[in-house]
């Protein structure tokens, strides 16, 4: 899973900051992802033996796939060497080192050869590719007969705050989301037509609402997401809004780490598609 801009540099500080967001997101939404994997498993023609995680990030999705499909060999693709190093260590620690292989790859240069694919997983990553149609065509060609691809996207940044938070001007979160969207954050189409053009038939598309109880993990998640957002909004919102964000991600009484009015809401849009068998193309 990625949230960064497509051409963001992958330095150590960037990786560490993004890794925190990714890992907390996975911890927050683990019940949802497990139910999604159960739903995906119900759509498969057979138990997958080869699974590819496209844009694997820290590997939270890769590990979830490894747990759900215990007979599969998995390939985790990412363009960040730092993320993949972290993924390898986590896989070893969880006993999956012999089943998970990492491949550093910039998909804009082409899909690496990984063998016939039974299941491809692209969580919050497809929109970062410059030519996703080309990637999807290559993916369709690499799929085993009847292989399945799952694409997920986040409709907007997660929501944590009521409209009036008692500091700054009401509507801060909405303005920040609009500013992020205006800078191209997380822009993606309905992937259904792209998948069909590439050689897949749609199985299911759905939008799922996500929510979570407020606890220490969700507070740290809100803090990490808002901190990440704050780093990208200079000159995009008012100085007053930036000051309010600084207070929200600080450690004072206004911090999301301490607020009593915190909520955690989000969404995922999911596409499940199956490779069209050669004789049906």
Tab-separated table of C-alpha atoms in Angstrom, residues 50-218:
chain	number	residue	atom	x	y	z
A	50	UNK	CA	1.377	-18.006	-7.060
A	51	UNK	CA	0.459	-14.606	-5.589
A	52	UNK	CA	1.953	-11.245	-6.560
A	53	UNK	CA	1.602	-8.137	-4.385
A	54	UNK	CA	1.969	-5.056	-6.609
A	55	UNK	CA	3.303	-2.094	-4.644
A	56	UNK	CA	3.779	-4.153	-1.503
A	57	UNK	CA	5.092	-1.381	0.749
A	58	UNK	CA	5.978	-2.739	4.174
A	59	UNK	CA	4.297	-6.033	3.295
A	60	UNK	CA	1.257	-5.938	5.539
A	61	UNK	CA	-0.834	-7.109	2.590
A	62	UNK	CA	1.775	-9.659	1.570
A	63	UNK	CA	1.748	-11.235	5.018
A	64	UNK	CA	-2.048	-11.234	5.133
A	65	UNK	CA	-2.080	-13.018	1.770
A	66	UNK	CA	0.486	-15.530	3.038
A	67	UNK	CA	-1.655	-16.292	6.078
A	68	UNK	CA	-4.862	-16.630	4.062
A	69	UNK	CA	-3.363	-18.781	1.292
A	70	UNK	CA	-0.933	-21.120	3.079
A	71	UNK	CA	0.030	-23.117	-0.030
A	72	UNK	CA	1.000	-20.094	-2.136
A	73	UNK	CA	4.409	-18.723	-3.022
A	74	UNK	CA	4.360	-14.930	-2.965
A	75	UNK	CA	6.274	-12.228	-4.812
A	76	UNK	CA	6.284	-8.714	-3.336
A	77	UNK	CA	6.996	-5.962	-5.889
A	78	UNK	CA	7.949	-2.431	-4.888
A	79	UNK	CA	10.195	0.339	-6.191
A	80	UNK	CA	11.553	1.131	-2.713
A	81	UNK	CA	14.547	-0.914	-1.604
A	82	UNK	CA	13.995	0.318	1.959
A	83	UNK	CA	10.420	-0.933	2.048
A	84	UNK	CA	11.445	-4.306	0.645
A	85	UNK	CA	14.240	-4.663	3.194
A	86	UNK	CA	11.713	-4.033	5.939
A	87	UNK	CA	9.316	-6.525	4.326
A	88	UNK	CA	11.968	-9.264	4.190
A	89	UNK	CA	12.777	-8.845	7.872
A	90	UNK	CA	9.101	-8.930	8.819
A	91	UNK	CA	8.511	-12.019	6.664
A	92	UNK	CA	11.438	-13.829	8.326
A	93	UNK	CA	10.225	-12.813	11.777
A	94	UNK	CA	6.744	-14.211	11.025
A	95	UNK	CA	8.021	-17.465	9.568
A	96	UNK	CA	7.256	-16.647	5.929
A	97	UNK	CA	10.824	-16.149	4.719
A	98	UNK	CA	10.733	-19.295	2.578
A	99	UNK	CA	7.444	-18.315	0.886
A	100	UNK	CA	7.873	-14.587	0.210
A	101	UNK	CA	10.289	-13.290	-2.419
A	102	UNK	CA	10.889	-9.565	-2.878
A	103	UNK	CA	11.606	-7.920	-6.229
A	104	UNK	CA	12.622	-4.271	-6.545
A	105	UNK	CA	10.846	-3.022	-9.649
A	106	UNK	CA	9.609	0.203	-11.195
A	107	UNK	CA	6.498	-0.948	-13.016
A	108	UNK	CA	6.755	2.000	-15.394
A	109	UNK	CA	9.706	0.085	-16.859
A	110	UNK	CA	7.583	-3.058	-17.234
A	111	UNK	CA	6.250	-5.901	-15.137
A	112	UNK	CA	9.129	-8.178	-14.125
A	113	UNK	CA	8.925	-11.835	-15.070
A	114	UNK	CA	7.587	-13.705	-12.047
A	115	UNK	CA	6.006	-16.768	-13.653
A	116	UNK	CA	2.320	-17.577	-14.098
A	117	UNK	CA	0.221	-15.614	-11.595
A	118	UNK	CA	-2.878	-17.073	-9.923
A	119	UNK	CA	-3.702	-13.986	-7.839
A	120	UNK	CA	-2.479	-10.400	-8.204
A	121	UNK	CA	-3.076	-7.900	-5.405
A	122	UNK	CA	-2.780	-4.143	-6.023
A	123	UNK	CA	-3.745	-2.299	-2.844
A	124	UNK	CA	-3.691	1.499	-3.148
A	125	UNK	CA	-0.878	1.224	-5.688
A	126	UNK	CA	-2.224	1.096	-9.245
A	127	UNK	CA	-2.828	4.846	-9.487
A	128	UNK	CA	0.876	5.515	-8.868
A	129	UNK	CA	1.814	3.907	-12.206
A	130	UNK	CA	2.271	6.269	-15.153
A	131	UNK	CA	0.669	3.860	-17.672
A	132	UNK	CA	-1.600	1.536	-15.671
A	133	UNK	CA	-3.198	0.191	-18.867
A	134	UNK	CA	0.178	-1.141	-19.999
A	135	UNK	CA	0.786	-2.712	-16.590
A	136	UNK	CA	-2.651	-4.330	-16.575
A	137	UNK	CA	-2.101	-5.738	-20.087
A	138	UNK	CA	1.220	-7.204	-19.010
A	139	UNK	CA	-0.451	-8.576	-15.908
A	140	UNK	CA	-3.239	-10.189	-17.946
A	141	UNK	CA	-0.635	-11.847	-20.159
A	142	UNK	CA	1.205	-13.168	-17.094
A	143	UNK	CA	-1.897	-14.595	-15.416
A	144	UNK	CA	-2.490	-18.316	-15.209
A	145	UNK	CA	-5.764	-19.347	-16.892
A	146	UNK	CA	-8.623	-17.971	-14.835
A	147	UNK	CA	-6.241	-16.011	-12.608
A	148	UNK	CA	-7.695	-13.174	-10.534
A	149	UNK	CA	-6.633	-9.579	-9.890
A	150	UNK	CA	-7.821	-7.496	-6.943
A	151	UNK	CA	-7.446	-3.708	-6.998
A	152	UNK	CA	-8.283	-1.501	-4.027
A	153	UNK	CA	-8.271	2.280	-3.711
A	154	UNK	CA	-8.942	4.758	-0.924
A	155	UNK	CA	-11.673	7.252	-1.820
A	156	UNK	CA	-10.206	10.006	0.337
A	157	UNK	CA	-7.927	10.519	3.282
A	158	UNK	CA	-9.318	8.916	6.468
A	159	UNK	CA	-11.502	11.206	8.549
A	160	UNK	CA	-10.732	11.812	12.214
A	161	UNK	CA	-12.263	15.118	13.293
A	162	UNK	CA	-15.670	16.789	13.663
A	163	UNK	CA	-16.268	19.929	11.612
A	164	UNK	CA	-15.678	22.241	14.596
A	165	UNK	CA	-12.758	21.086	16.706
A	166	UNK	CA	-12.695	24.135	18.966
A	167	UNK	CA	-9.469	25.568	17.538
A	168	UNK	CA	-8.916	27.342	14.246
A	169	UNK	CA	-11.670	27.835	11.685
A	170	UNK	CA	-14.325	25.090	11.387
A	171	UNK	CA	-13.983	22.740	8.403
A	172	UNK	CA	-10.216	22.208	8.679
A	173	UNK	CA	-10.206	18.536	7.677
A	174	UNK	CA	-12.394	19.114	4.617
A	175	UNK	CA	-10.136	21.947	3.452
A	176	UNK	CA	-7.035	19.810	3.917
A	177	UNK	CA	-8.578	16.965	1.945
A	178	UNK	CA	-9.571	19.349	-0.862
A	179	UNK	CA	-6.060	20.822	-0.946
A	180	UNK	CA	-4.498	17.358	-1.096
A	181	UNK	CA	-6.885	16.349	-3.897
A	182	UNK	CA	-6.047	19.528	-5.849
A	183	UNK	CA	-2.393	18.467	-5.773
A	184	UNK	CA	-3.276	15.119	-7.319
A	185	UNK	CA	-3.261	13.039	-4.151
A	186	UNK	CA	-4.727	9.586	-4.709
A	187	UNK	CA	-6.373	10.397	-8.032
A	188	UNK	CA	-7.766	7.290	-9.710
A	189	UNK	CA	-10.527	6.310	-12.147
A	190	UNK	CA	-13.103	3.557	-12.005
A	191	UNK	CA	-10.717	0.766	-12.962
A	192	UNK	CA	-13.478	-1.432	-14.450
A	193	UNK	CA	-12.954	-0.294	-18.054
A	194	UNK	CA	-9.165	-0.453	-17.714
A	195	UNK	CA	-9.405	-4.020	-16.483
A	196	UNK	CA	-11.728	-5.022	-19.332
A	197	UNK	CA	-9.476	-3.421	-21.964
A	198	UNK	CA	-6.490	-5.285	-20.528
A	199	UNK	CA	-8.157	-8.686	-20.891
A	200	UNK	CA	-10.021	-9.222	-17.614
A	201	UNK	CA	-13.709	-9.782	-16.981
A	202	UNK	CA	-15.205	-8.001	-14.006
A	203	UNK	CA	-16.353	-10.199	-11.149
A	204	UNK	CA	-17.260	-7.558	-8.601
A	205	UNK	CA	-16.870	-3.876	-7.796
A	206	UNK	CA	-17.938	-2.499	-4.463
A	207	UNK	CA	-17.373	0.331	-2.025
A	208	UNK	CA	-16.852	-0.533	1.630
A	209	UNK	CA	-17.100	1.845	4.566
A	210	UNK	CA	-14.447	1.437	7.238
A	211	UNK	CA	-14.563	2.451	10.866
A	212	UNK	CA	-12.742	1.655	14.058
A	213	UNK	CA	-12.997	2.164	17.780
A	214	UNK	CA	-10.883	4.923	19.263
A	215	UNK	CA	-7.962	3.429	21.151
A	216	UNK	CA	-4.217	3.944	21.375
A	217	UNK	CA	-3.625	2.443	17.923
A	218	UNK	CA	-6.254	4.609	16.241
